[in-house]
Amino acid sequence: GTLHGPQRPVALALPPCLLPSDNRMPKDTSKPDKAPARFVTMEHMKSRGQHFLANPLIIQAIVDKADIRPTDIVLEIGPGAGALTAKLLEKAKKVIAIELDSRWAAELHKRFSIGATANNIQIINQDVLKIDLPFFDVCVANLPYQISAPITNKLLMHRPQFRSAVLMYQREFAMRLCAKPGDELYCRLSVNTGLLAEVQHLIKVGKNNFKPPPKVESSVVRITPRSSPPPINFLEWDGLVRLCFGRKNKTLGAIFRQKDVIDILRSNYITHSAMGDEAGGGGPKRKGKGRGEEKMEEDGAGDLSTEEAKELILSVLEETELSDQRSAKLDVDHFLGLLNAFNVKGFHFT
């Protein structure tokens, strides 16, 4: 969503509801009898992804899809000039607007911090990625596209959980979020998001609905966190998924037979086994000779040869019946089962 080059200041004299549907500002050749309304003219900072939604029909559709209740606290990220903010204030008990640009934050204060809306809005002039998010029920945002991945991750990890988020993304990123096993765009992002939430595509939004228009098409999606996330180590989970999707069109058998993969898992095995021994738990029980090595004790992990590591790793794939499967075809449950099977054998991905 980031563009380059100078941009002319954009006049924001008309309220969003008066913007024409084709997004061209009508020429006014008449001479007003009264002093003209105050114009807010500021350059959009494209380095911060400032492409403001200007079509009132799209704005209303987003608010409607958010299903906001009168008791809700709504979080808005990157409100800009406040076109969406105004509609959210009509529905919600309170809107918390986080805006990085101090110029637009000042305009939001002028527009909403007086009068009827003064007690229903909180404006935070900070970087959303660098602060702890407050409590909220629903998040609604036209996101700066360059922070799509980190802000999505931050929202998914936020506690206590929110009810839902309705977010504008670059079209391709949105489709990756929504992708299912077998889809062309199915990827690590799809799996990681699917682990923690359900994602639904809502609206396609053309570039001409923005001021200034970006170079890419956009989409609105709904993210609904799962009520009971699986009790796993998320760093380990990401390690497994990252490994598998680094070569998503190879079979898992081909991936886990590679020497660099075996070496990493073997190293992690030995490290975790040593940590278990220090804690008094020992490592996975096994016995037998490994290519001329001394017989290992039943209750200690000891060392693990490369050949032994390979045999154990491949046994996990055979037991889970995933050796001939490709990551691009596997769903969240497949990866959860695979992670658990590796952990049972003593293999870890961190």
Tab-separated table of C-alpha atoms in Angstrom:
chain	number	residue	atom	x	y	z
A	1	GLY	CA	0.000	0.000	0.000
A	2	THR	CA	3.003	2.337	0.161
A	3	LEU	CA	3.447	4.730	-2.757
A	4	HIS	CA	6.183	7.169	-3.666
A	5	GLY	CA	6.358	10.694	-5.052
A	6	PRO	CA	4.925	14.048	-4.021
A	7	GLN	CA	1.194	14.408	-3.469
A	8	ARG	CA	-0.830	17.583	-3.684
A	9	PRO	CA	-2.642	18.701	-0.540
A	10	VAL	CA	-6.192	17.364	-0.489
A	11	ALA	CA	-9.081	19.593	0.553
A	12	LEU	CA	-11.505	18.014	3.029
A	13	ALA	CA	-14.211	20.634	3.001
A	14	LEU	CA	-17.094	18.288	2.210
A	15	PRO	CA	-18.317	15.836	4.843
A	16	PRO	CA	-17.900	12.223	3.721
A	17	CYS	CA	-21.631	11.834	3.114
A	18	LEU	CA	-21.502	14.476	0.394
A	19	LEU	CA	-18.688	12.986	-1.611
A	20	PRO	CA	-19.955	11.913	-5.039
A	21	SER	CA	-20.063	8.216	-5.760
A	22	ASP	CA	-17.412	8.467	-8.490
A	23	ASN	CA	-15.059	10.174	-6.037
A	24	ARG	CA	-14.547	13.311	-8.202
A	25	MET	CA	-15.024	16.597	-6.368
A	26	PRO	CA	-17.699	18.696	-8.179
A	27	LYS	CA	-16.706	22.147	-9.386
A	28	ASP	CA	-18.528	24.946	-7.579
A	29	THR	CA	-18.786	28.030	-9.796
A	30	SER	CA	-21.245	29.867	-7.540
A	31	LYS	CA	-20.138	32.612	-5.149
A	32	PRO	CA	-21.171	31.941	-1.573
A	33	ASP	CA	-23.124	34.594	0.265
A	34	LYS	CA	-21.458	33.628	3.525
A	35	ALA	CA	-17.851	33.071	4.463
A	36	PRO	CA	-16.708	29.699	3.122
A	37	ALA	CA	-16.361	26.764	5.502
A	38	ARG	CA	-12.912	26.171	6.972
A	39	PHE	CA	-10.847	23.852	4.756
A	40	VAL	CA	-8.468	21.288	6.211
A	41	THR	CA	-5.595	20.867	3.761
A	42	MET	CA	-2.791	18.509	4.614
A	43	GLU	CA	-0.580	16.279	2.553
A	44	HIS	CA	-1.248	12.595	2.877
A	45	MET	CA	1.936	10.886	4.023
A	46	LYS	CA	2.136	7.896	1.718
A	47	SER	CA	5.145	6.585	3.622
A	48	ARG	CA	2.643	5.908	6.418
A	49	GLY	CA	0.083	4.335	4.140
A	50	GLN	CA	-2.316	7.266	4.269
A	51	HIS	CA	-4.943	6.381	1.691
A	52	PHE	CA	-8.204	7.517	3.246
A	53	LEU	CA	-11.500	5.874	2.394
A	54	ALA	CA	-13.684	8.451	0.657
A	55	ASN	CA	-16.744	6.528	-0.545
A	56	PRO	CA	-19.572	6.909	2.005
A	57	LEU	CA	-21.262	3.735	0.778
A	58	ILE	CA	-18.158	1.650	1.524
A	59	ILE	CA	-17.760	3.345	4.901
A	60	GLN	CA	-21.348	2.525	5.827
A	61	ALA	CA	-20.985	-1.051	4.600
A	62	ILE	CA	-17.930	-1.563	6.836
A	63	VAL	CA	-19.784	-0.211	9.872
A	64	ASP	CA	-22.778	-2.425	9.115
A	65	LYS	CA	-20.576	-5.521	8.762
A	66	ALA	CA	-18.944	-4.786	12.120
A	67	ASP	CA	-22.274	-5.454	13.878
A	68	ILE	CA	-21.558	-2.884	16.584
A	69	ARG	CA	-23.712	-2.921	19.714
A	70	PRO	CA	-24.684	0.199	21.716
A	71	THR	CA	-22.575	-1.062	24.640
A	72	ASP	CA	-19.425	-1.711	22.585
A	73	ILE	CA	-16.034	-0.102	22.877
A	74	VAL	CA	-14.603	0.100	19.364
A	75	LEU	CA	-10.902	0.340	18.542
A	76	GLU	CA	-10.048	2.197	15.335
A	77	ILE	CA	-6.472	2.105	14.015
A	78	GLY	CA	-5.340	4.895	11.686
A	79	PRO	CA	-8.537	7.012	11.638
A	80	GLY	CA	-6.951	9.795	9.562
A	81	ALA	CA	-9.504	12.505	8.825
A	82	GLY	CA	-12.228	10.678	10.767
A	83	ALA	CA	-14.709	9.677	8.066
A	84	LEU	CA	-15.076	6.178	9.496
A	85	THR	CA	-14.766	7.467	13.064
A	86	ALA	CA	-17.893	9.609	12.679
A	87	LYS	CA	-19.963	6.590	11.662
A	88	LEU	CA	-18.552	4.435	14.454
A	89	LEU	CA	-19.513	7.073	17.034
A	90	GLU	CA	-23.123	6.799	15.876
A	91	LYS	CA	-23.175	3.108	16.831
A	92	ALA	CA	-20.749	2.526	19.692
A	93	LYS	CA	-20.652	3.485	23.334
A	94	LYS	CA	-17.050	4.634	22.881
A	95	VAL	CA	-14.436	4.826	20.138
A	96	ILE	CA	-10.711	4.582	20.903
A	97	ALA	CA	-8.867	6.027	17.910
A	98	ILE	CA	-5.103	5.387	17.629
A	99	GLU	CA	-3.438	7.761	15.158
A	100	LEU	CA	0.314	7.990	14.573
A	101	ASP	CA	0.264	11.279	12.622
A	102	SER	CA	0.070	14.181	15.083
A	103	ARG	CA	-1.478	16.447	12.441
A	104	TRP	CA	-4.477	14.194	11.937
A	105	ALA	CA	-4.700	13.492	15.657
A	106	ALA	CA	-5.063	17.250	16.235
A	107	GLU	CA	-7.812	17.437	13.611
A	108	LEU	CA	-9.631	14.539	15.252
A	109	HIS	CA	-9.517	16.401	18.565
A	110	LYS	CA	-10.962	19.508	16.926
A	111	ARG	CA	-13.698	17.531	15.223
A	112	PHE	CA	-14.788	15.108	17.930
A	113	SER	CA	-13.501	16.225	21.343
A	114	ILE	CA	-16.108	18.933	21.721
A	115	GLY	CA	-19.865	18.778	21.692
A	116	ALA	CA	-21.992	15.638	21.775
A	117	THR	CA	-19.162	13.199	20.999
A	118	ALA	CA	-16.653	14.546	23.543
A	119	ASN	CA	-17.371	11.837	26.146
A	120	ASN	CA	-17.495	9.008	23.618
A	121	ILE	CA	-14.063	9.222	22.028
A	122	GLN	CA	-10.484	8.728	23.161
A	123	ILE	CA	-7.748	9.782	20.743
A	124	ILE	CA	-4.301	8.258	21.230
A	125	ASN	CA	-1.497	9.892	19.242
A	126	GLN	CA	1.011	7.009	19.266
A	127	ASP	CA	2.368	4.136	17.201
A	128	VAL	CA	-0.105	1.275	17.596
A	129	LEU	CA	2.718	-1.277	17.309
A	130	LYS	CA	4.571	0.217	20.273
A	131	ILE	CA	1.798	0.450	22.851
A	132	ASP	CA	-0.312	-1.983	24.837
A	133	LEU	CA	-3.769	-2.086	23.331
A	134	PRO	CA	-6.625	-1.086	25.639
A	135	PHE	CA	-9.678	-3.232	26.232
A	136	PHE	CA	-12.109	-3.215	23.304
A	137	ASP	CA	-15.004	-5.282	21.969
A	138	VAL	CA	-14.634	-4.688	18.237
A	139	CYS	CA	-11.809	-3.379	16.060
A	140	VAL	CA	-12.656	-1.525	12.834
A	141	ALA	CA	-9.868	-0.093	10.707
A	142	ASN	CA	-8.618	0.921	7.304
A	143	LEU	CA	-5.109	-0.281	8.066
A	144	PRO	CA	-1.883	1.182	6.712
A	145	TYR	CA	-0.909	-1.727	4.493
A	146	GLN	CA	2.753	-1.809	5.518
A	147	ILE	CA	1.782	-2.855	9.067
A	148	SER	CA	-0.775	-5.470	8.023
A	149	ALA	CA	1.157	-8.501	9.286
A	150	PRO	CA	2.422	-7.134	12.635
A	151	ILE	CA	-0.884	-5.518	13.593
A	152	THR	CA	-2.812	-8.678	12.707
A	153	ASN	CA	-0.474	-10.694	14.907
A	154	LYS	CA	-0.802	-8.149	17.716
A	155	LEU	CA	-4.591	-8.284	17.556
A	156	LEU	CA	-4.656	-12.088	17.562
A	157	MET	CA	-2.403	-12.235	20.623
A	158	HIS	CA	-4.353	-9.534	22.480
A	159	ARG	CA	-5.947	-10.499	25.792
A	160	PRO	CA	-8.681	-10.371	26.827
A	161	GLN	CA	-10.024	-11.463	23.477
A	162	PHE	CA	-12.181	-9.099	21.448
A	163	ARG	CA	-15.383	-10.227	19.736
A	164	SER	CA	-14.388	-9.464	16.149
A	165	ALA	CA	-12.318	-7.219	13.897
A	166	VAL	CA	-13.397	-5.798	10.538
A	167	LEU	CA	-10.250	-4.683	8.731
A	168	MET	CA	-9.253	-3.271	5.358
A	169	TYR	CA	-6.206	-4.914	3.789
A	170	GLN	CA	-4.427	-4.975	0.466
A	171	ARG	CA	-6.385	-7.500	-1.640
A	172	GLU	CA	-3.625	-10.108	-1.945
A	173	PHE	CA	-2.866	-10.014	1.789
A	174	ALA	CA	-6.569	-10.391	2.562
A	175	MET	CA	-6.866	-13.381	0.247
A	176	ARG	CA	-3.843	-15.012	1.905
A	177	LEU	CA	-5.545	-14.583	5.278
A	178	CYS	CA	-8.690	-16.253	3.967
A	179	ALA	CA	-7.007	-18.984	1.906
A	180	LYS	CA	-7.825	-22.646	2.565
A	181	PRO	CA	-5.703	-25.774	2.010
A	182	GLY	CA	-5.232	-26.324	-1.710
A	183	ASP	CA	-5.756	-22.658	-2.642
A	184	GLU	CA	-2.972	-21.028	-4.652
A	185	LEU	CA	-2.419	-18.352	-1.978
A	186	TYR	CA	-2.518	-20.758	0.983
A	187	CYS	CA	0.599	-20.052	3.044
A	188	ARG	CA	2.118	-19.769	6.506
A	189	LEU	CA	0.033	-16.634	7.154
A	190	SER	CA	-3.151	-18.591	6.394
A	191	VAL	CA	-2.242	-21.392	8.818
A	192	ASN	CA	-1.045	-19.133	11.632
A	193	THR	CA	-4.181	-17.015	11.404
A	194	GLY	CA	-6.420	-20.062	11.141
A	195	LEU	CA	-4.903	-21.440	14.333
A	196	LEU	CA	-6.244	-18.519	16.354
A	197	ALA	CA	-9.223	-17.176	14.414
A	198	GLU	CA	-11.802	-17.632	11.712
A	199	VAL	CA	-11.401	-15.280	8.761
A	200	GLN	CA	-14.158	-14.274	6.339
A	201	HIS	CA	-13.853	-12.125	3.213
A	202	LEU	CA	-16.545	-9.417	3.238
A	203	ILE	CA	-16.090	-6.705	0.592
A	204	LYS	CA	-13.872	-5.980	-2.397
A	205	VAL	CA	-12.885	-2.308	-2.512
A	206	GLY	CA	-11.487	-0.702	-5.661
A	207	LYS	CA	-8.570	1.707	-5.514
A	208	ASN	CA	-10.700	4.658	-6.691
A	209	ASN	CA	-12.617	4.615	-3.405
A	210	PHE	CA	-9.579	6.138	-1.669
A	211	LYS	CA	-8.011	9.584	-1.510
A	212	PRO	CA	-5.326	9.434	-2.821
A	213	PRO	CA	-5.891	6.129	-4.636
A	214	PRO	CA	-3.307	3.412	-3.912
A	215	LYS	CA	-1.790	1.276	-6.659
A	216	VAL	CA	-3.470	-1.905	-5.413
A	217	GLU	CA	-6.980	-3.191	-4.866
A	218	SER	CA	-8.257	-3.724	-1.331
A	219	SER	CA	-10.564	-6.040	0.596
A	220	VAL	CA	-12.381	-5.979	3.910
A	221	VAL	CA	-12.287	-9.108	6.065
A	222	ARG	CA	-13.757	-10.134	9.386
A	223	ILE	CA	-11.502	-11.835	11.940
A	224	THR	CA	-13.236	-13.705	14.755
A	225	PRO	CA	-10.893	-15.063	17.448
A	226	ARG	CA	-11.405	-18.671	18.472
A	227	SER	CA	-12.744	-18.901	22.011
A	228	SER	CA	-10.285	-21.626	23.066
A	229	PRO	CA	-6.873	-21.357	21.380
A	230	PRO	CA	-4.893	-24.613	21.567
A	231	PRO	CA	-2.485	-24.806	24.555
A	232	ILE	CA	0.730	-24.945	22.571
A	233	ASN	CA	4.046	-23.144	22.433
A	234	PHE	CA	3.406	-20.627	19.645
A	235	LEU	CA	7.112	-20.177	18.921
A	236	GLU	CA	7.413	-23.918	18.340
A	237	TRP	CA	4.287	-23.896	16.221
A	238	ASP	CA	5.662	-21.102	14.055
A	239	GLY	CA	8.994	-22.921	13.769
A	240	LEU	CA	7.279	-26.020	12.393
A	241	VAL	CA	5.003	-24.122	10.012
A	242	ARG	CA	7.845	-21.892	8.800
A	243	LEU	CA	9.925	-24.985	7.996
A	244	CYS	CA	7.095	-26.734	6.160
A	245	PHE	CA	5.990	-23.724	4.114
A	246	GLY	CA	9.529	-22.806	3.178
A	247	ARG	CA	9.132	-25.690	0.724
A	248	LYS	CA	5.349	-26.004	0.626
A	249	ASN	CA	5.167	-27.975	-2.630
A	250	LYS	CA	7.593	-30.655	-1.472
A	251	THR	CA	6.350	-33.663	0.465
A	252	LEU	CA	7.021	-33.601	4.193
A	253	GLY	CA	9.137	-36.706	3.718
A	254	ALA	CA	11.402	-34.808	1.316
A	255	ILE	CA	11.617	-31.808	3.625
A	256	PHE	CA	12.510	-33.760	6.761
A	257	ARG	CA	15.083	-35.932	4.981
A	258	GLN	CA	17.255	-32.900	4.240
A	259	LYS	CA	20.488	-32.865	6.203
A	260	ASP	CA	20.137	-29.262	7.417
A	261	VAL	CA	16.671	-30.011	8.808
A	262	ILE	CA	17.873	-33.195	10.527
A	263	ASP	CA	20.849	-31.337	12.018
A	264	ILE	CA	18.634	-28.600	13.471
A	265	LEU	CA	16.146	-31.035	14.983
A	266	ARG	CA	18.956	-33.221	16.329
A	267	SER	CA	20.579	-30.189	17.979
A	268	ASN	CA	17.257	-29.133	19.520
A	269	TYR	CA	16.675	-32.705	20.697
A	270	ILE	CA	19.992	-32.805	22.537
A	271	THR	CA	19.470	-29.334	24.038
A	272	HIS	CA	15.975	-30.095	25.328
A	273	SER	CA	17.087	-33.501	26.604
A	274	ALA	CA	19.910	-31.877	28.575
A	275	MET	CA	17.484	-29.364	30.029
A	276	GLY	CA	15.210	-32.252	31.021
A	277	ASP	CA	18.090	-34.078	32.694
A	278	GLU	CA	18.993	-30.965	34.676
A	279	ALA	CA	15.389	-30.684	35.830
A	280	GLY	CA	15.361	-34.346	36.836
A	281	GLY	CA	13.004	-35.440	34.099
A	282	GLY	CA	15.419	-37.095	31.727
A	283	GLY	CA	14.794	-37.336	28.015
A	284	PRO	CA	12.707	-39.721	25.928
A	285	LYS	CA	13.503	-43.321	26.820
A	286	ARG	CA	15.314	-45.330	24.173
A	287	LYS	CA	17.997	-47.958	24.093
A	288	GLY	CA	20.213	-49.655	21.588
A	289	LYS	CA	23.501	-48.961	19.891
A	290	GLY	CA	23.913	-46.130	17.431
A	291	ARG	CA	26.588	-46.759	14.783
A	292	GLY	CA	29.286	-47.909	17.161
A	293	GLU	CA	28.318	-45.690	20.074
A	294	GLU	CA	28.008	-47.031	23.582
A	295	LYS	CA	24.654	-48.385	24.666
A	296	MET	CA	22.530	-45.573	26.033
A	297	GLU	CA	20.770	-45.697	29.365
A	298	GLU	CA	17.051	-46.167	29.288
A	299	ASP	CA	16.177	-43.091	31.336
A	300	GLY	CA	18.637	-40.648	29.779
A	301	ALA	CA	18.595	-38.979	26.383
A	302	GLY	CA	22.377	-38.883	26.055
A	303	ASP	CA	23.681	-38.042	22.601
A	304	LEU	CA	21.837	-38.751	19.365
A	305	SER	CA	23.588	-39.645	16.144
A	306	THR	CA	22.497	-38.126	12.863
A	307	GLU	CA	21.301	-41.512	11.605
A	308	GLU	CA	19.288	-42.139	14.756
A	309	ALA	CA	17.748	-38.676	14.505
A	310	LYS	CA	16.765	-39.328	10.897
A	311	GLU	CA	15.131	-42.646	11.795
A	312	LEU	CA	13.130	-41.067	14.608
A	313	ILE	CA	12.046	-38.127	12.463
A	314	LEU	CA	10.850	-40.346	9.637
A	315	SER	CA	9.039	-42.580	12.124
A	316	VAL	CA	7.007	-39.523	13.196
A	317	LEU	CA	5.957	-38.911	9.606
A	318	GLU	CA	5.003	-42.558	9.121
A	319	GLU	CA	2.990	-42.667	12.347
A	320	THR	CA	1.059	-39.523	11.393
A	321	GLU	CA	0.682	-40.748	7.790
A	322	LEU	CA	1.978	-37.416	6.509
A	323	SER	CA	5.207	-38.474	4.815
A	324	ASP	CA	3.746	-38.194	1.319
A	325	GLN	CA	1.654	-35.094	2.033
A	326	ARG	CA	2.470	-31.507	1.011
A	327	SER	CA	2.108	-28.493	3.301
A	328	ALA	CA	-0.049	-26.692	0.747
A	329	LYS	CA	-2.752	-29.346	1.281
A	330	LEU	CA	-2.638	-29.608	5.088
A	331	ASP	CA	-4.916	-27.809	7.542
A	332	VAL	CA	-4.405	-26.569	11.092
A	333	ASP	CA	-5.353	-29.907	12.653
A	334	HIS	CA	-2.733	-31.736	10.571
A	335	PHE	CA	0.004	-29.385	11.780
A	336	LEU	CA	-1.175	-29.616	15.399
A	337	GLY	CA	-1.016	-33.401	15.223
A	338	LEU	CA	2.417	-33.285	13.623
A	339	LEU	CA	3.799	-30.903	16.252
A	340	ASN	CA	2.482	-33.090	19.056
A	341	ALA	CA	3.967	-36.240	17.495
A	342	PHE	CA	7.398	-34.620	17.172
A	343	ASN	CA	7.250	-33.342	20.769
A	344	VAL	CA	6.371	-36.828	22.059
A	345	LYS	CA	9.523	-38.169	20.380
A	346	GLY	CA	11.579	-35.381	21.953
A	347	PHE	CA	11.933	-33.118	18.891
A	348	HIS	CA	11.318	-29.392	19.169
A	349	PHE	CA	11.342	-26.464	16.744
A	350	THR	CA	12.845	-23.812	19.035
